[in-house]
Structures are given as C-alpha cells and as structure tokens.
PDB file of C-alpha atoms (C1' of nucleotides) in Angstrom:
ATOM      1  CA  UNK A   1      93.927 105.392  79.364  1.00 92.00           C
ATOM      2  CA  UNK A   2      94.123 102.934  82.198  1.00 96.00           C
ATOM      3  CA  UNK A   3      91.984 101.980  85.165  1.00 98.00           C
ATOM      4  CA  UNK A   4      92.923 101.567  88.808  1.00 98.00           C
ATOM      5  CA  UNK A   5      91.563 100.586  92.176  1.00 98.00           C
ATOM      6  CA  UNK A   6      92.884 102.768  94.980  1.00 98.00           C
ATOM      7  CA  UNK A   7      92.385 101.907  98.637  1.00 97.00           C
ATOM      8  CA  UNK A   8      91.867 104.537 101.272  1.00 97.00           C
ATOM      9  CA  UNK A   9      90.911 104.278 104.887  1.00 95.00           C
ATOM     10  CA  UNK A  10      87.719 106.338 105.133  1.00 95.00           C
ATOM     11  CA  UNK A  11      88.866 107.766 108.485  1.00 92.00           C
ATOM     12  CA  UNK A  12      91.798 109.267 106.594  1.00 92.00           C
ATOM     13  CA  UNK A  13      90.268 110.126 103.236  1.00 94.00           C
ATOM     14  CA  UNK A  14      86.794 108.922 102.278  1.00 96.00           C
ATOM     15  CA  UNK A  15      84.835 109.494  99.083  1.00 97.00           C
ATOM     16  CA  UNK A  16      82.950 112.221 100.976  1.00 97.00           C
ATOM     17  CA  UNK A  17      86.200 113.971 101.857  1.00 96.00           C
ATOM     18  CA  UNK A  18      87.088 113.915  98.175  1.00 97.00           C
ATOM     19  CA  UNK A  19      83.647 115.229  97.171  1.00 97.00           C
ATOM     20  CA  UNK A  20      83.969 118.185  99.518  1.00 96.00           C
ATOM     21  CA  UNK A  21      87.632 118.969  98.984  1.00 95.00           C
ATOM     22  CA  UNK A  22      88.607 122.229  97.269  1.00 94.00           C
ATOM     23  CA  UNK A  23      88.250 121.647  93.501  1.00 96.00           C
ATOM     24  CA  UNK A  24      87.111 118.137  94.491  1.00 96.00           C
ATOM     25  CA  UNK A  25      90.694 116.933  94.321  1.00 97.00           C
ATOM     26  CA  UNK A  26      93.065 115.411  96.850  1.00 96.00           C
ATOM     27  CA  UNK A  27      96.731 114.449  96.687  1.00 97.00           C
ATOM     28  CA  UNK A  28      97.104 110.700  97.215  1.00 97.00           C
ATOM     29  CA  UNK A  29      99.515 111.036 100.118  1.00 95.00           C
ATOM     30  CA  UNK A  30     101.034 108.338 102.238  1.00 94.00           C
ATOM     31  CA  UNK A  31     101.839 105.568  99.784  1.00 95.00           C
ATOM     32  CA  UNK A  32     105.008 103.947 101.107  1.00 95.00           C
ATOM     33  CA  UNK A  33     105.152 100.847  98.979  1.00 94.00           C
ATOM     34  CA  UNK A  34     107.359 100.741  95.926  1.00 94.00           C
ATOM     35  CA  UNK A  35     104.997  98.826  93.680  1.00 94.00           C
ATOM     36  CA  UNK A  36     102.146 101.235  94.352  1.00 96.00           C
ATOM     37  CA  UNK A  37     104.484 104.200  93.925  1.00 96.00           C
ATOM     38  CA  UNK A  38     105.676 102.860  90.596  1.00 95.00           C
ATOM     39  CA  UNK A  39     102.128 102.619  89.317  1.00 96.00           C
ATOM     40  CA  UNK A  40     101.608 106.304  90.103  1.00 97.00           C
ATOM     41  CA  UNK A  41     105.013 107.396  88.864  1.00 96.00           C
ATOM     42  CA  UNK A  42     105.340 105.309  85.733  1.00 95.00           C
ATOM     43  CA  UNK A  43     101.913 104.380  84.494  1.00 96.00           C
ATOM     44  CA  UNK A  44      99.226 106.793  85.636  1.00 97.00           C
ATOM     45  CA  UNK A  45      98.078 109.451  83.231  1.00 97.00           C
ATOM     46  CA  UNK A  46      95.647 112.306  83.568  1.00 98.00           C
ATOM     47  CA  UNK A  47      92.159 110.991  82.950  1.00 97.00           C
ATOM     48  CA  UNK A  48      92.754 107.425  84.107  1.00 98.00           C
ATOM     49  CA  UNK A  49      89.715 105.941  85.857  1.00 97.00           C
ATOM     50  CA  UNK A  50      89.845 105.208  89.584  1.00 98.00           C
ATOM     51  CA  UNK A  51      87.655 102.930  91.666  1.00 98.00           C
ATOM     52  CA  UNK A  52      87.722 104.564  95.089  1.00 98.00           C
ATOM     53  CA  UNK A  53      87.850 101.755  97.653  1.00 97.00           C
ATOM     54  CA  UNK A  54      87.285 102.033 101.395  1.00 97.00           C
ATOM     55  CA  UNK A  55      89.517  99.684 103.387  1.00 96.00           C
ATOM     56  CA  UNK A  56      90.119  98.850 107.045  1.00 94.00           C
ATOM     57  CA  UNK A  57      86.608  99.887 107.988  1.00 94.00           C
ATOM     58  CA  UNK A  58      83.273  98.272 108.940  1.00 93.00           C
ATOM     59  CA  UNK A  59      82.143  98.045 105.303  1.00 93.00           C
ATOM     60  CA  UNK A  60      85.071  97.581 102.948  1.00 95.00           C
ATOM     61  CA  UNK A  61      84.252  98.055  99.276  1.00 96.00           C
ATOM     62  CA  UNK A  62      84.046 100.408  96.330  1.00 97.00           C
ATOM     63  CA  UNK A  63      82.491 103.686  97.424  1.00 97.00           C
ATOM     64  CA  UNK A  64      82.836 105.869  94.355  1.00 97.00           C
ATOM     65  CA  UNK A  65      84.466 106.786  91.085  1.00 98.00           C
ATOM     66  CA  UNK A  66      87.320 109.228  90.645  1.00 98.00           C
ATOM     67  CA  UNK A  67      89.931 110.032  88.059  1.00 98.00           C
ATOM     68  CA  UNK A  68      93.610 110.814  87.967  1.00 98.00           C
ATOM     69  CA  UNK A  69      94.024 114.576  87.528  1.00 97.00           C
ATOM     70  CA  UNK A  70      97.773 115.198  87.728  1.00 97.00           C
ATOM     71  CA  UNK A  71     100.980 113.577  86.705  1.00 97.00           C
ATOM     72  CA  UNK A  72     103.253 112.256  89.445  1.00 96.00           C
ATOM     73  CA  UNK A  73     105.132 114.625  91.735  1.00 96.00           C
ATOM     74  CA  UNK A  74     106.937 114.201  95.079  1.00 96.00           C
ATOM     75  CA  UNK A  75     104.723 113.478  98.078  1.00 95.00           C
ATOM     76  CA  UNK A  76     105.331 116.499 100.354  1.00 94.00           C
ATOM     77  CA  UNK A  77     104.626 114.515 103.520  1.00 94.00           C
ATOM     78  CA  UNK A  78     107.902 112.602 103.119  1.00 93.00           C
ATOM     79  CA  UNK A  79     109.807 115.822 103.923  1.00 92.00           C
ATOM     80  CA  UNK A  80     107.766 116.779 106.994  1.00 90.00           C
ATOM     81  CA  UNK A  81     109.268 115.480 110.256  1.00 87.00           C
ATOM     82  CA  UNK A  82     105.917 115.928 111.969  1.00 86.00           C
ATOM     83  CA  UNK A  83     104.061 113.789 109.453  1.00 89.00           C
ATOM     84  CA  UNK A  84     103.271 110.139 110.007  1.00 88.00           C
ATOM     85  CA  UNK A  85     104.591 109.646 106.499  1.00 91.00           C
ATOM     86  CA  UNK A  86     107.949 111.328 107.093  1.00 90.00           C
ATOM     87  CA  UNK A  87     110.886 109.498 105.543  1.00 90.00           C
ATOM     88  CA  UNK A  88     114.265 110.537 106.898  1.00 86.00           C
ATOM     89  CA  UNK A  89     116.027 108.909 103.981  1.00 86.00           C
ATOM     90  CA  UNK A  90     114.238 111.029 101.420  1.00 88.00           C
ATOM     91  CA  UNK A  91     115.598 114.384 100.255  1.00 87.00           C
ATOM     92  CA  UNK A  92     114.251 117.175  98.056  1.00 88.00           C
ATOM     93  CA  UNK A  93     116.944 116.359  95.507  1.00 87.00           C
ATOM     94  CA  UNK A  94     116.175 112.646  95.441  1.00 88.00           C
ATOM     95  CA  UNK A  95     112.618 112.168  96.643  1.00 92.00           C
ATOM     96  CA  UNK A  96     111.675 108.595  97.225  1.00 93.00           C
ATOM     97  CA  UNK A  97     107.875 108.841  97.196  1.00 95.00           C
ATOM     98  CA  UNK A  98     105.671 110.165  94.431  1.00 95.00           C
ATOM     99  CA  UNK A  99     101.942 110.716  94.215  1.00 97.00           C
ATOM    100  CA  UNK A 100      99.199 111.913  91.889  1.00 97.00           C
ATOM    101  CA  UNK A 101      96.153 114.077  92.511  1.00 97.00           C
ATOM    102  CA  UNK A 102      92.762 112.417  92.245  1.00 98.00           C
ATOM    103  CA  UNK A 103      89.484 114.142  91.328  1.00 98.00           C
ATOM    104  CA  UNK A 104      85.976 113.258  92.441  1.00 98.00           C
ATOM    105  CA  UNK A 105      83.649 111.947  89.736  1.00 98.00           C
ATOM    106  CA  UNK A 106      80.765 110.441  91.680  1.00 97.00           C
ATOM    107  CA  UNK A 107      79.768 108.637  94.785  1.00 96.00           C
ATOM    108  CA  UNK A 108      78.206 105.209  94.305  1.00 96.00           C
ATOM    109  CA  UNK A 109      76.149 102.948  96.501  1.00 96.00           C
ATOM    110  CA  UNK A 110      78.758 100.921  98.353  1.00 96.00           C
ATOM    111  CA  UNK A 111      79.782  97.789  96.483  1.00 96.00           C
ATOM    112  CA  UNK A 112      80.947  95.474  99.259  1.00 96.00           C
ATOM    113  CA  UNK A 113      83.913  93.203  98.839  1.00 95.00           C
ATOM    114  CA  UNK A 114      81.585  90.210  99.100  1.00 94.00           C
ATOM    115  CA  UNK A 115      79.579  91.489  96.117  1.00 96.00           C
ATOM    116  CA  UNK A 116      82.707  91.849  94.013  1.00 96.00           C
ATOM    117  CA  UNK A 117      83.581  88.260  94.837  1.00 95.00           C
ATOM    118  CA  UNK A 118      80.196  87.022  93.645  1.00 94.00           C
ATOM    119  CA  UNK A 119      80.821  87.907  90.014  1.00 95.00           C
ATOM    120  CA  UNK A 120      82.804  85.565  87.814  1.00 94.00           C
ATOM    121  CA  UNK A 121      83.620  88.526  85.548  1.00 95.00           C
ATOM    122  CA  UNK A 122      85.661  89.990  88.393  1.00 96.00           C
ATOM    123  CA  UNK A 123      87.327  86.810  89.628  1.00 94.00           C
ATOM    124  CA  UNK A 124      90.717  87.943  88.304  1.00 94.00           C
ATOM    125  CA  UNK A 125      90.660  91.357  89.935  1.00 96.00           C
ATOM    126  CA  UNK A 126      93.966  91.835  91.683  1.00 95.00           C
ATOM    127  CA  UNK A 127      92.367  93.327  94.765  1.00 95.00           C
ATOM    128  CA  UNK A 128      90.457  90.071  95.257  1.00 95.00           C
ATOM    129  CA  UNK A 129      93.561  87.912  95.096  1.00 93.00           C
ATOM    130  CA  UNK A 130      94.400  85.973  98.202  1.00 88.00           C
ATOM    131  CA  UNK A 131      96.769  87.843 100.458  1.00 88.00           C
ATOM    132  CA  UNK A 132      96.630  91.011  98.406  1.00 90.00           C
ATOM    133  CA  UNK A 133      97.766  94.034 100.370  1.00 92.00           C
ATOM    134  CA  UNK A 134      98.698  96.408  97.599  1.00 95.00           C
ATOM    135  CA  UNK A 135      96.910  99.741  98.009  1.00 96.00           C
ATOM    136  CA  UNK A 136      96.865 100.507  94.291  1.00 97.00           C
ATOM    137  CA  UNK A 137      96.054  97.790  91.753  1.00 96.00           C
ATOM    138  CA  UNK A 138      95.400  97.875  88.015  1.00 96.00           C
ATOM    139  CA  UNK A 139      91.869  97.194  86.785  1.00 97.00           C
ATOM    140  CA  UNK A 140      91.240  95.879  83.277  1.00 97.00           C
ATOM    141  CA  UNK A 141      88.906  97.665  80.903  1.00 97.00           C
ATOM    142  CA  UNK A 142      86.538  94.692  81.036  1.00 97.00           C
ATOM    143  CA  UNK A 143      86.458  94.791  84.834  1.00 97.00           C
ATOM    144  CA  UNK A 144      85.957  98.541  84.798  1.00 97.00           C
ATOM    145  CA  UNK A 145      83.088  98.294  82.351  1.00 96.00           C
ATOM    146  CA  UNK A 146      81.425  95.487  84.254  1.00 97.00           C
ATOM    147  CA  UNK A 147      81.557  97.417  87.500  1.00 97.00           C
ATOM    148  CA  UNK A 148      80.529 100.803  86.106  1.00 96.00           C
ATOM    149  CA  UNK A 149      77.780  99.373  83.893  1.00 95.00           C
ATOM    150  CA  UNK A 150      76.309  96.698  86.126  1.00 93.00           C
ATOM    151  CA  UNK A 151      77.200  97.277  89.757  1.00 92.00           C
ATOM    152  CA  UNK A 152      77.068 101.041  90.164  1.00 85.00           C
TER     153      UNK A 152
ATOM    154  C1'  DG B   1      91.942  91.235 118.657  1.00 95.21           C
ATOM    155  C1'  DC B   2      93.389  87.505 115.582  1.00 95.21           C
ATOM    156  C1'  DC B   3      96.103  86.013 112.070  1.00 95.21           C
ATOM    157  C1'  DA B   4      97.539  85.037 107.143  1.00 95.21           C
ATOM    158  C1'  DA B   5     100.189  87.082 103.832  1.00 95.21           C
ATOM    159  C1'  DC B   6     103.614  89.772 102.387  1.00 95.21           C
ATOM    160  C1'  DG B   7     107.302  93.599 102.435  1.00 95.21           C
ATOM    161  C1'  DT B   8     111.425  95.338 104.653  1.00 95.21           C
ATOM    162  C1'  DT B   9     115.497  95.199 107.416  1.00 95.21           C
ATOM    163  C1'  DG B  10     119.906  93.916 108.687  1.00 95.21           C
ATOM    164  C1'  DG B  11     123.401  90.474 110.190  1.00 95.21           C
ATOM    165  C1'  DC B  12     126.230  87.273 108.148  1.00 95.21           C
TER     166       DC B  12
ATOM    167  C1'  DG C   1     122.766  87.494  98.225  1.00 95.21           C
ATOM    168  C1'  DC C   2     120.473  84.688 101.795  1.00 95.21           C
ATOM    169  C1'  DC C   3     117.110  84.457 105.143  1.00 95.21           C
ATOM    170  C1'  DA C   4     115.239  85.015 109.921  1.00 95.21           C
ATOM    171  C1'  DA C   5     113.031  88.408 112.420  1.00 95.21           C
ATOM    172  C1'  DC C   6     110.075  91.887 112.493  1.00 95.21           C
ATOM    173  C1'  DG C   7     106.437  95.181 110.994  1.00 95.21           C
ATOM    174  C1'  DT C   8     102.288  96.170 108.342  1.00 95.21           C
ATOM    175  C1'  DT C   9      97.998  95.383 105.957  1.00 95.21           C
ATOM    176  C1'  DG C  10      93.400  94.439 106.089  1.00 95.21           C
ATOM    177  C1'  DG C  11      89.443  91.196 106.305  1.00 95.21           C
ATOM    178  C1'  DC C  12      86.976  88.883 109.619  1.00 95.21           C
TER     179       DC C  12
END
DNA sequence: GCCAACGTTGGC
DNA sequence: GCCAACGTTGGC
C-alpha cells in the first residue's frame, strides 16, 4: 500500500469529473513522462491512496481523495492519431505509455498549495520541491496521515 | 504573459 | 556520450 499525489488540470479532468464519471473511475490518460509512467507501471497497486491535485488553474491545490483501482495497462490515446497524446513511435506490440484507473473516494475543501507549504510536517513533500514538474509523486504514509487527518 | 526549472532531441 | 537548443510545466 502506497500513497501518491497526482496532478490534473481541472479543465481536463477535475475531482468533479471523477465524481460523476461512470463507476466514478477515470483512466489516467496523457502521462508522457517516463518517471511518472514508471510509478504507474512498476509501483502502483490497487487500493493505493491518491491525493487528487488541481494544477495550472486559478487555485492550485489538493481537491480530493481517490484511489488506484486497476493495475497498469497501455494508454489507448497513444495509438489514436487524432488524440493530443498520440505517439507515432508507440505500437500495440510495444506500447510506450501505461496508465492506471483511478476511483473517486471523496471531494475535500481545497487545500491550496500555500497551505501545504505552511506545515513543517509536509516540508519534504516532493510536490513542494523547488522546480518540481513531475505530475505523479510519491507521498509518505506520515504525509498522507497528516493531510487526511488534519487538513481535510 | 513571464520565467525558472527541467526533460527531450539531435548533431557531432 | 556530450551538450546546446528547444519544448513543456506550472506557479505567480
């Protein structure tokens, strides 16, 4: 059992989209970074906790809780020439990009980035590191507990 | 829109 | 394998 923070642009896929999706699940499409892919492919397991983070928006921050609800499988958008996420170098036989499905758990009052930065307990969170751009980052159990017990 | 930080690409 | 150029991310 691990914990993760996953960034999504709310215009693309917000916590509300997840809450209203069929079965309350969405495939985490569009990751095109090897480190983030490797987390999904190699480390995520069904049941892992997810902090659902809204990025590139007026109020960036944690907007809800979700959980991993599938093992990794090829991201179908890499094969679709009409998709923004199409990758001409990827083939069905040797897919380059993998994803997991994520299931809604609950929406939370938005925890802004600035609030996360205020807490010494969270100072080592990878998402808060200077220059961090990774869309999926590991969260420690201590960080997870602090956020879910004190900030939500 | 700016810009720091970082990843990727491709020539050599 | 190096590294400059370029593209992207994402907060502000």
